[in-house]
PDB file of C-alpha atoms in Angstrom:
ATOM      1  CA  MET A   1    -119.913 -23.127   0.026  1.00 48.00           C
ATOM      2  CA  SER A   2    -120.757 -19.464   1.068  1.00 47.00           C
ATOM      3  CA  GLU A   3    -119.094 -19.768   4.284  1.00 47.00           C
ATOM      4  CA  THR A   4    -115.925 -21.024   1.944  1.00 48.00           C
ATOM      5  CA  LYS A   5    -116.415 -18.019  -0.574  1.00 46.00           C
ATOM      6  CA  SER A   6    -116.846 -15.346   2.513  1.00 45.00           C
ATOM      7  CA  ASN A   7    -112.847 -16.800   3.420  1.00 47.00           C
ATOM      8  CA  SER A   8    -111.962 -16.760   0.171  1.00 43.00           C
ATOM      9  CA  ARG A   9    -112.388 -13.162   0.583  1.00 46.00           C
ATOM     10  CA  SER A  10    -111.598 -11.727   3.642  1.00 45.00           C
ATOM     11  CA  TYR A  11    -108.213 -14.047   2.593  1.00 47.00           C
ATOM     12  CA  THR A  12    -105.087 -11.521   3.104  1.00 49.00           C
ATOM     13  CA  SER A  13    -101.918 -12.771   1.941  1.00 56.00           C
ATOM     14  CA  PRO A  14     -98.637 -11.646   2.883  1.00 56.00           C
ATOM     15  CA  LEU A  15     -97.467 -11.557  -0.055  1.00 49.00           C
ATOM     16  CA  ARG A  16     -99.538  -9.318  -1.444  1.00 53.00           C
ATOM     17  CA  ARG A  17     -99.179  -7.506   2.007  1.00 56.00           C
ATOM     18  CA  ASN A  18     -95.358  -7.107   1.164  1.00 58.00           C
ATOM     19  CA  GLN A  19     -96.235  -5.395  -1.930  1.00 65.00           C
ATOM     20  CA  LYS A  20     -99.449  -2.789  -0.679  1.00 63.00           C
ATOM     21  CA  GLU A  21     -96.546  -1.981   2.255  1.00 73.00           C
ATOM     22  CA  ASN A  22     -93.796  -1.245  -0.160  1.00 87.00           C
ATOM     23  CA  THR A  23     -96.076   0.953  -2.577  1.00 92.00           C
ATOM     24  CA  ARG A  24     -96.962   3.035   0.541  1.00 90.00           C
ATOM     25  CA  ASP A  25     -92.561   2.826   1.662  1.00 89.00           C
ATOM     26  CA  LEU A  26     -91.861   4.105  -2.706  1.00 92.00           C
ATOM     27  CA  ILE A  27     -94.886   6.895  -2.246  1.00 93.00           C
ATOM     28  CA  LEU A  28     -93.735   7.939   1.358  1.00 91.00           C
ATOM     29  CA  ASP A  29     -89.849   8.359   0.411  1.00 90.00           C
ATOM     30  CA  THR A  30     -90.382  10.213  -3.083  1.00 92.00           C
ATOM     31  CA  VAL A  31     -92.801  12.470  -1.163  1.00 90.00           C
ATOM     32  CA  ALA A  32     -89.419  12.830   1.026  1.00 89.00           C
ATOM     33  CA  GLU A  33     -87.779  13.256  -1.616  1.00 90.00           C
ATOM     34  CA  MET A  34     -89.745  16.052  -2.445  1.00 90.00           C
ATOM     35  CA  ILE A  35     -89.701  18.177  -0.548  1.00 87.00           C
ATOM     36  CA  SER A  36     -86.138  18.034   0.486  1.00 81.00           C
ATOM     37  CA  GLU A  37     -85.852  19.431  -3.206  1.00 84.00           C
ATOM     38  CA  GLY A  38     -87.882  22.072  -1.935  1.00 81.00           C
ATOM     39  CA  ARG A  39     -91.171  21.629  -2.840  1.00 84.00           C
ATOM     40  CA  ILE A  40     -92.968  21.225  -0.024  1.00 79.00           C
ATOM     41  CA  LEU A  41     -96.031  23.612  -1.128  1.00 77.00           C
ATOM     42  CA  ASP A  42     -96.656  22.559  -4.583  1.00 79.00           C
ATOM     43  CA  PHE A  43     -96.029  19.112  -4.974  1.00 83.00           C
ATOM     44  CA  SER A  44    -100.211  17.283  -6.436  1.00 86.00           C
ATOM     45  CA  VAL A  45    -100.652  12.813  -5.410  1.00 87.00           C
ATOM     46  CA  LYS A  46    -100.522  13.432  -9.341  1.00 89.00           C
ATOM     47  CA  ASP A  47     -96.572  14.566  -9.448  1.00 91.00           C
ATOM     48  CA  VAL A  48     -96.191  12.052  -7.011  1.00 91.00           C
ATOM     49  CA  ALA A  49     -97.732   8.995  -9.343  1.00 92.00           C
ATOM     50  CA  VAL A  50     -95.467  10.353 -11.994  1.00 94.00           C
ATOM     51  CA  ARG A  51     -92.041  10.825  -9.554  1.00 93.00           C
ATOM     52  CA  ALA A  52     -92.759   7.508  -7.893  1.00 93.00           C
ATOM     53  CA  GLY A  53     -93.176   5.414 -11.482  1.00 94.00           C
ATOM     54  CA  ILE A  54     -96.908   3.568 -10.038  1.00 94.00           C
ATOM     55  CA  SER A  55    -100.005   5.100 -11.473  1.00 94.00           C
ATOM     56  CA  TYR A  56    -102.020   7.750 -10.263  1.00 91.00           C
ATOM     57  CA  GLY A  57    -105.151   4.894  -8.825  1.00 93.00           C
ATOM     58  CA  THR A  58    -102.778   3.812  -6.822  1.00 93.00           C
ATOM     59  CA  VAL A  59    -101.386   6.563  -5.411  1.00 92.00           C
ATOM     60  CA  TYR A  60    -104.493   8.093  -4.341  1.00 90.00           C
ATOM     61  CA  ARG A  61    -105.687   4.594  -2.534  1.00 91.00           C
ATOM     62  CA  HIS A  62    -104.014   4.905  -0.293  1.00 92.00           C
ATOM     63  CA  PHE A  63    -103.141   8.347   0.051  1.00 90.00           C
ATOM     64  CA  PRO A  64    -106.644  10.128  -1.429  1.00 88.00           C
ATOM     65  CA  THR A  65    -105.331  14.122  -0.335  1.00 84.00           C
ATOM     66  CA  ARG A  66    -101.259  15.720  -0.576  1.00 80.00           C
ATOM     67  CA  GLU A  67    -102.484  16.333   3.583  1.00 80.00           C
ATOM     68  CA  SER A  68    -102.843  12.945   4.361  1.00 84.00           C
ATOM     69  CA  ILE A  69     -99.531  12.153   2.759  1.00 85.00           C
ATOM     70  CA  LEU A  70     -98.018  14.858   4.883  1.00 82.00           C
ATOM     71  CA  GLU A  71     -99.954  12.492   8.085  1.00 81.00           C
ATOM     72  CA  ALA A  72     -98.518  10.032   7.608  1.00 85.00           C
ATOM     73  CA  LEU A  73     -95.057  10.918   6.704  1.00 84.00           C
ATOM     74  CA  TYR A  74     -94.680  12.911  10.421  1.00 78.00           C
ATOM     75  CA  GLU A  75     -96.436   9.012  11.624  1.00 80.00           C
ATOM     76  CA  VAL A  76     -93.457   7.201  10.380  1.00 81.00           C
ATOM     77  CA  ALA A  77     -90.757   9.632  10.114  1.00 78.00           C
ATOM     78  CA  SER A  78     -91.874  10.600  14.571  1.00 74.00           C
ATOM     79  CA  GLU A  79     -92.116   6.386  13.955  1.00 77.00           C
ATOM     80  CA  ILE A  80     -88.061   5.775  13.710  1.00 74.00           C
ATOM     81  CA  MET A  81     -86.639   8.200  16.029  1.00 70.00           C
ATOM     82  CA  ALA A  82     -88.740   7.102  18.390  1.00 71.00           C
ATOM     83  CA  GLN A  83     -87.333   3.902  18.415  1.00 71.00           C
ATOM     84  CA  SER A  84     -83.775   4.198  17.217  1.00 64.00           C
ATOM     85  CA  SER A  85     -83.305   7.124  19.686  1.00 63.00           C
ATOM     86  CA  PRO A  86     -85.854   6.577  22.648  1.00 65.00           C
ATOM     87  CA  PHE A  87     -85.706   9.919  24.685  1.00 66.00           C
ATOM     88  CA  THR A  88     -85.755   8.830  28.148  1.00 77.00           C
ATOM     89  CA  PRO A  89     -82.536  11.016  29.927  1.00 84.00           C
ATOM     90  CA  GLN A  90     -83.018  10.301  33.966  1.00 87.00           C
ATOM     91  CA  SER A  91     -80.886  14.086  34.509  1.00 90.00           C
ATOM     92  CA  LEU A  92     -80.519  16.930  32.368  1.00 92.00           C
ATOM     93  CA  ASP A  93     -77.096  15.449  32.037  1.00 92.00           C
ATOM     94  CA  ASP A  94     -78.501  12.720  30.797  1.00 92.00           C
ATOM     95  CA  ILE A  95     -79.091  15.314  27.291  1.00 93.00           C
ATOM     96  CA  PRO A  96     -76.329  15.962  25.235  1.00 92.00           C
ATOM     97  CA  ALA A  97     -75.319  11.412  25.224  1.00 88.00           C
ATOM     98  CA  MET A  98     -79.243  10.840  24.085  1.00 86.00           C
ATOM     99  CA  VAL A  99     -78.780  13.671  22.043  1.00 88.00           C
ATOM    100  CA  GLY A 100     -75.505  12.714  19.789  1.00 87.00           C
ATOM    101  CA  LYS A 101     -77.195   9.416  18.787  1.00 85.00           C
ATOM    102  CA  ASN A 102     -80.450  11.614  17.892  1.00 85.00           C
ATOM    103  CA  LEU A 103     -78.377  13.244  15.663  1.00 89.00           C
ATOM    104  CA  GLU A 104     -76.269   8.825  14.438  1.00 87.00           C
ATOM    105  CA  VAL A 105     -80.900   8.800  13.217  1.00 84.00           C
ATOM    106  CA  PHE A 106     -81.156  11.998  11.904  1.00 88.00           C
ATOM    107  CA  GLU A 107     -77.934  11.677   9.569  1.00 89.00           C
ATOM    108  CA  GLU A 108     -79.321   7.992   8.806  1.00 86.00           C
ATOM    109  CA  ARG A 109     -81.842   9.004   7.542  1.00 83.00           C
ATOM    110  CA  ALA A 110     -80.931  12.144   6.474  1.00 87.00           C
ATOM    111  CA  THR A 111     -84.293  12.821   3.411  1.00 85.00           C
ATOM    112  CA  LEU A 112     -87.045  11.924   5.309  1.00 83.00           C
ATOM    113  CA  VAL A 113     -85.770  13.369   8.665  1.00 85.00           C
ATOM    114  CA  GLN A 114     -85.170  17.324   7.079  1.00 85.00           C
ATOM    115  CA  ALA A 115     -88.846  15.447   5.043  1.00 85.00           C
ATOM    116  CA  PHE A 116     -90.175  15.491   8.431  1.00 81.00           C
ATOM    117  CA  THR A 117     -88.554  18.899   9.609  1.00 84.00           C
ATOM    118  CA  VAL A 118     -89.550  21.132   6.959  1.00 83.00           C
ATOM    119  CA  ALA A 119     -93.287  19.229   6.272  1.00 79.00           C
ATOM    120  CA  LEU A 120     -94.206  20.486  10.226  1.00 77.00           C
ATOM    121  CA  LEU A 121     -92.117  23.578   9.983  1.00 78.00           C
ATOM    122  CA  VAL A 122     -94.274  25.362   6.777  1.00 76.00           C
ATOM    123  CA  ASN A 123     -97.237  23.184   7.967  1.00 72.00           C
ATOM    124  CA  ASN A 124     -97.323  23.824  11.552  1.00 69.00           C
ATOM    125  CA  VAL A 125     -97.623  20.691  12.935  1.00 66.00           C
ATOM    126  CA  GLN A 126     -96.751  19.676  16.545  1.00 69.00           C
ATOM    127  CA  PRO A 127     -96.638  15.635  16.834  1.00 69.00           C
ATOM    128  CA  ASN A 128     -97.519  14.511  19.777  1.00 71.00           C
ATOM    129  CA  SER A 129     -94.285  13.126  20.509  1.00 72.00           C
ATOM    130  CA  ARG A 130     -93.129  16.614  20.769  1.00 78.00           C
ATOM    131  CA  HIS A 131     -95.252  17.813  22.815  1.00 82.00           C
ATOM    132  CA  GLN A 132     -94.335  14.603  25.178  1.00 83.00           C
ATOM    133  CA  ARG A 133     -90.313  15.496  24.850  1.00 84.00           C
ATOM    134  CA  ASP A 134     -90.806  18.670  26.056  1.00 90.00           C
ATOM    135  CA  GLN A 135     -92.588  19.147  28.853  1.00 91.00           C
ATOM    136  CA  LYS A 136     -90.024  15.934  29.772  1.00 91.00           C
ATOM    137  CA  ILE A 137     -87.550  18.775  29.424  1.00 93.00           C
ATOM    138  CA  GLN A 138     -89.296  21.715  31.842  1.00 94.00           C
ATOM    139  CA  GLU A 139     -90.134  19.574  34.075  1.00 94.00           C
ATOM    140  CA  MET A 140     -86.436  18.236  33.842  1.00 94.00           C
ATOM    141  CA  VAL A 141     -85.398  21.544  34.634  1.00 95.00           C
ATOM    142  CA  MET A 142     -88.023  22.543  36.804  1.00 93.00           C
ATOM    143  CA  GLU A 143     -86.817  19.987  39.227  1.00 92.00           C
ATOM    144  CA  SER A 144     -82.779  20.687  38.770  1.00 92.00           C
ATOM    145  CA  THR A 145     -83.512  24.464  39.254  1.00 92.00           C
ATOM    146  CA  PRO A 146     -84.908  25.617  42.311  1.00 92.00           C
ATOM    147  CA  HIS A 147     -84.028  28.240  42.314  1.00 90.00           C
ATOM    148  CA  LEU A 148     -84.766  30.062  39.311  1.00 92.00           C
ATOM    149  CA  SER A 149     -88.226  31.524  38.625  1.00 93.00           C
ATOM    150  CA  SER A 150     -91.249  29.867  37.078  1.00 93.00           C
ATOM    151  CA  GLY A 151     -90.804  31.942  33.736  1.00 94.00           C
ATOM    152  CA  ALA A 152     -86.788  32.068  33.341  1.00 94.00           C
ATOM    153  CA  ALA A 153     -86.951  27.176  33.708  1.00 94.00           C
ATOM    154  CA  ARG A 154     -89.807  27.533  31.242  1.00 95.00           C
ATOM    155  CA  GLN A 155     -86.972  29.712  28.727  1.00 96.00           C
ATOM    156  CA  VAL A 156     -83.722  27.345  29.822  1.00 96.00           C
ATOM    157  CA  ALA A 157     -86.326  24.104  28.708  1.00 96.00           C
ATOM    158  CA  ALA A 158     -87.179  26.202  25.392  1.00 96.00           C
ATOM    159  CA  ILE A 159     -83.945  26.509  24.103  1.00 96.00           C
ATOM    160  CA  ILE A 160     -82.775  22.808  25.182  1.00 95.00           C
ATOM    161  CA  SER A 161     -85.440  21.682  23.697  1.00 93.00           C
ATOM    162  CA  HIS A 162     -85.299  23.186  20.657  1.00 94.00           C
ATOM    163  CA  LEU A 163     -80.880  22.111  20.633  1.00 95.00           C
ATOM    164  CA  CYS A 164     -82.051  19.120  20.368  1.00 89.00           C
ATOM    165  CA  SER A 165     -84.282  18.998  17.429  1.00 88.00           C
ATOM    166  CA  SER A 166     -84.079  18.077  14.446  1.00 87.00           C
ATOM    167  CA  LEU A 167     -84.862  21.953  12.663  1.00 89.00           C
ATOM    168  CA  THR A 168     -81.445  22.685  14.767  1.00 94.00           C
ATOM    169  CA  TRP A 169     -79.722  20.064  12.895  1.00 92.00           C
ATOM    170  CA  ALA A 170     -81.009  20.763   9.874  1.00 89.00           C
ATOM    171  CA  THR A 171     -80.142  24.878  10.269  1.00 92.00           C
ATOM    172  CA  LEU A 172     -76.791  23.711  11.473  1.00 94.00           C
ATOM    173  CA  LYS A 173     -75.954  21.701   9.011  1.00 90.00           C
ATOM    174  CA  GLN A 174     -77.651  23.285   5.839  1.00 87.00           C
ATOM    175  CA  ARG A 175     -77.058  27.358   6.081  1.00 91.00           C
ATOM    176  CA  TYR A 176     -73.596  26.569   8.417  1.00 95.00           C
ATOM    177  CA  GLY A 177     -72.453  23.870   6.933  1.00 95.00           C
ATOM    178  CA  LEU A 178     -71.420  22.247   9.396  1.00 95.00           C
ATOM    179  CA  ASN A 179     -70.009  18.831   8.753  1.00 93.00           C
ATOM    180  CA  SER A 180     -71.636  15.638  11.166  1.00 91.00           C
ATOM    181  CA  GLU A 181     -69.107  16.275  13.656  1.00 93.00           C
ATOM    182  CA  GLU A 182     -69.008  19.954  13.483  1.00 95.00           C
ATOM    183  CA  THR A 183     -72.661  19.543  14.194  1.00 95.00           C
ATOM    184  CA  ALA A 184     -72.477  16.973  16.808  1.00 93.00           C
ATOM    185  CA  GLU A 185     -69.218  18.890  18.940  1.00 95.00           C
ATOM    186  CA  ALA A 186     -72.038  22.388  18.850  1.00 96.00           C
ATOM    187  CA  LEU A 187     -74.382  20.430  20.058  1.00 95.00           C
ATOM    188  CA  ASN A 188     -73.244  18.394  23.028  1.00 95.00           C
ATOM    189  CA  TRP A 189     -70.464  21.981  23.695  1.00 96.00           C
ATOM    190  CA  ALA A 190     -74.152  24.206  24.151  1.00 96.00           C
ATOM    191  CA  LEU A 191     -75.240  22.370  26.173  1.00 96.00           C
ATOM    192  CA  GLN A 192     -73.078  20.941  28.473  1.00 95.00           C
ATOM    193  CA  THR A 193     -71.986  25.175  28.802  1.00 95.00           C
ATOM    194  CA  LEU A 194     -75.354  25.809  29.162  1.00 95.00           C
ATOM    195  CA  ILE A 195     -76.261  23.116  31.604  1.00 95.00           C
ATOM    196  CA  GLN A 196     -73.507  23.518  33.618  1.00 93.00           C
ATOM    197  CA  ASP A 197     -74.796  27.375  33.876  1.00 93.00           C
ATOM    198  CA  ILE A 198     -77.844  26.483  35.402  1.00 92.00           C
ATOM    199  CA  THR A 199     -77.116  23.219  37.801  1.00 87.00           C
ATOM    200  CA  ARG A 200     -75.142  25.694  39.842  1.00 81.00           C
ATOM    201  CA  HIS A 201     -75.416  26.367  43.370  1.00 55.00           C
ATOM    202  CA  GLU A 202     -77.708  29.193  43.986  1.00 48.00           C
ATOM    203  CA  GLU A 203     -74.837  31.042  45.940  1.00 45.00           C
ATOM    204  CA  ASP A 204     -72.152  30.646  43.416  1.00 48.00           C
TER     205      ASP A 204
END
C-alpha cells in the first residue's frame, strides 16, 4: 500500500507538465515585452504577475527573483537562436550568408531578441554561446590573415563579431530606422567589404 502511495506522489502527468511549461513561457514572454518597452531596470516579480494575469505565487514558484527571470530569458533566447541558426561557418567567406540567416531569426522573434539584447547590455552578461562564437571568429581571422599582427587580427575579429551580433541588428533598426531588408544589405556589404580587404595577399 505504501509503495502505491509513493508511486502516485512521484507521478507527474504530461498535462500538468505542459501546463507548467506554458506558464513559464507566458512569464518569459511577458518579461520580454516589458523589457522591450524600456522596463529593464524597474520591473519586479509582482509586476510580471499583474501583467501576465497570474498570481504572484505562481510567478514566484517559477522565478523567485527578477535575476532568475533574466537568467532564464538569456538561456531561452540563446537556445532558440542556436537551434534556429547555428553559427558554423567553415571560413570567413561564409559569415555574411550566415549573418543573413541570423537576421531572419531575429526578425521572427523580434520582441524576445530585443529583450535579450537589452538585458545582456544593461547587466553586462556574457553568455557562453557568445564567447564561443567570438573565439571561433578570432581563430578564423588569424588563420586567414597570417600577414596581420596578433593585435590587428584581434581588432578585425572584434569588429566582425560585433557586426554579427543582435546588438548591431537592434541598433540599425531602432536608432537609424532601417527596415529588415536595409539592415541585411548594410551588414552584408560591411562584412563582405571587410573580409575581402583583410584576406588580400600581403603584397597587394
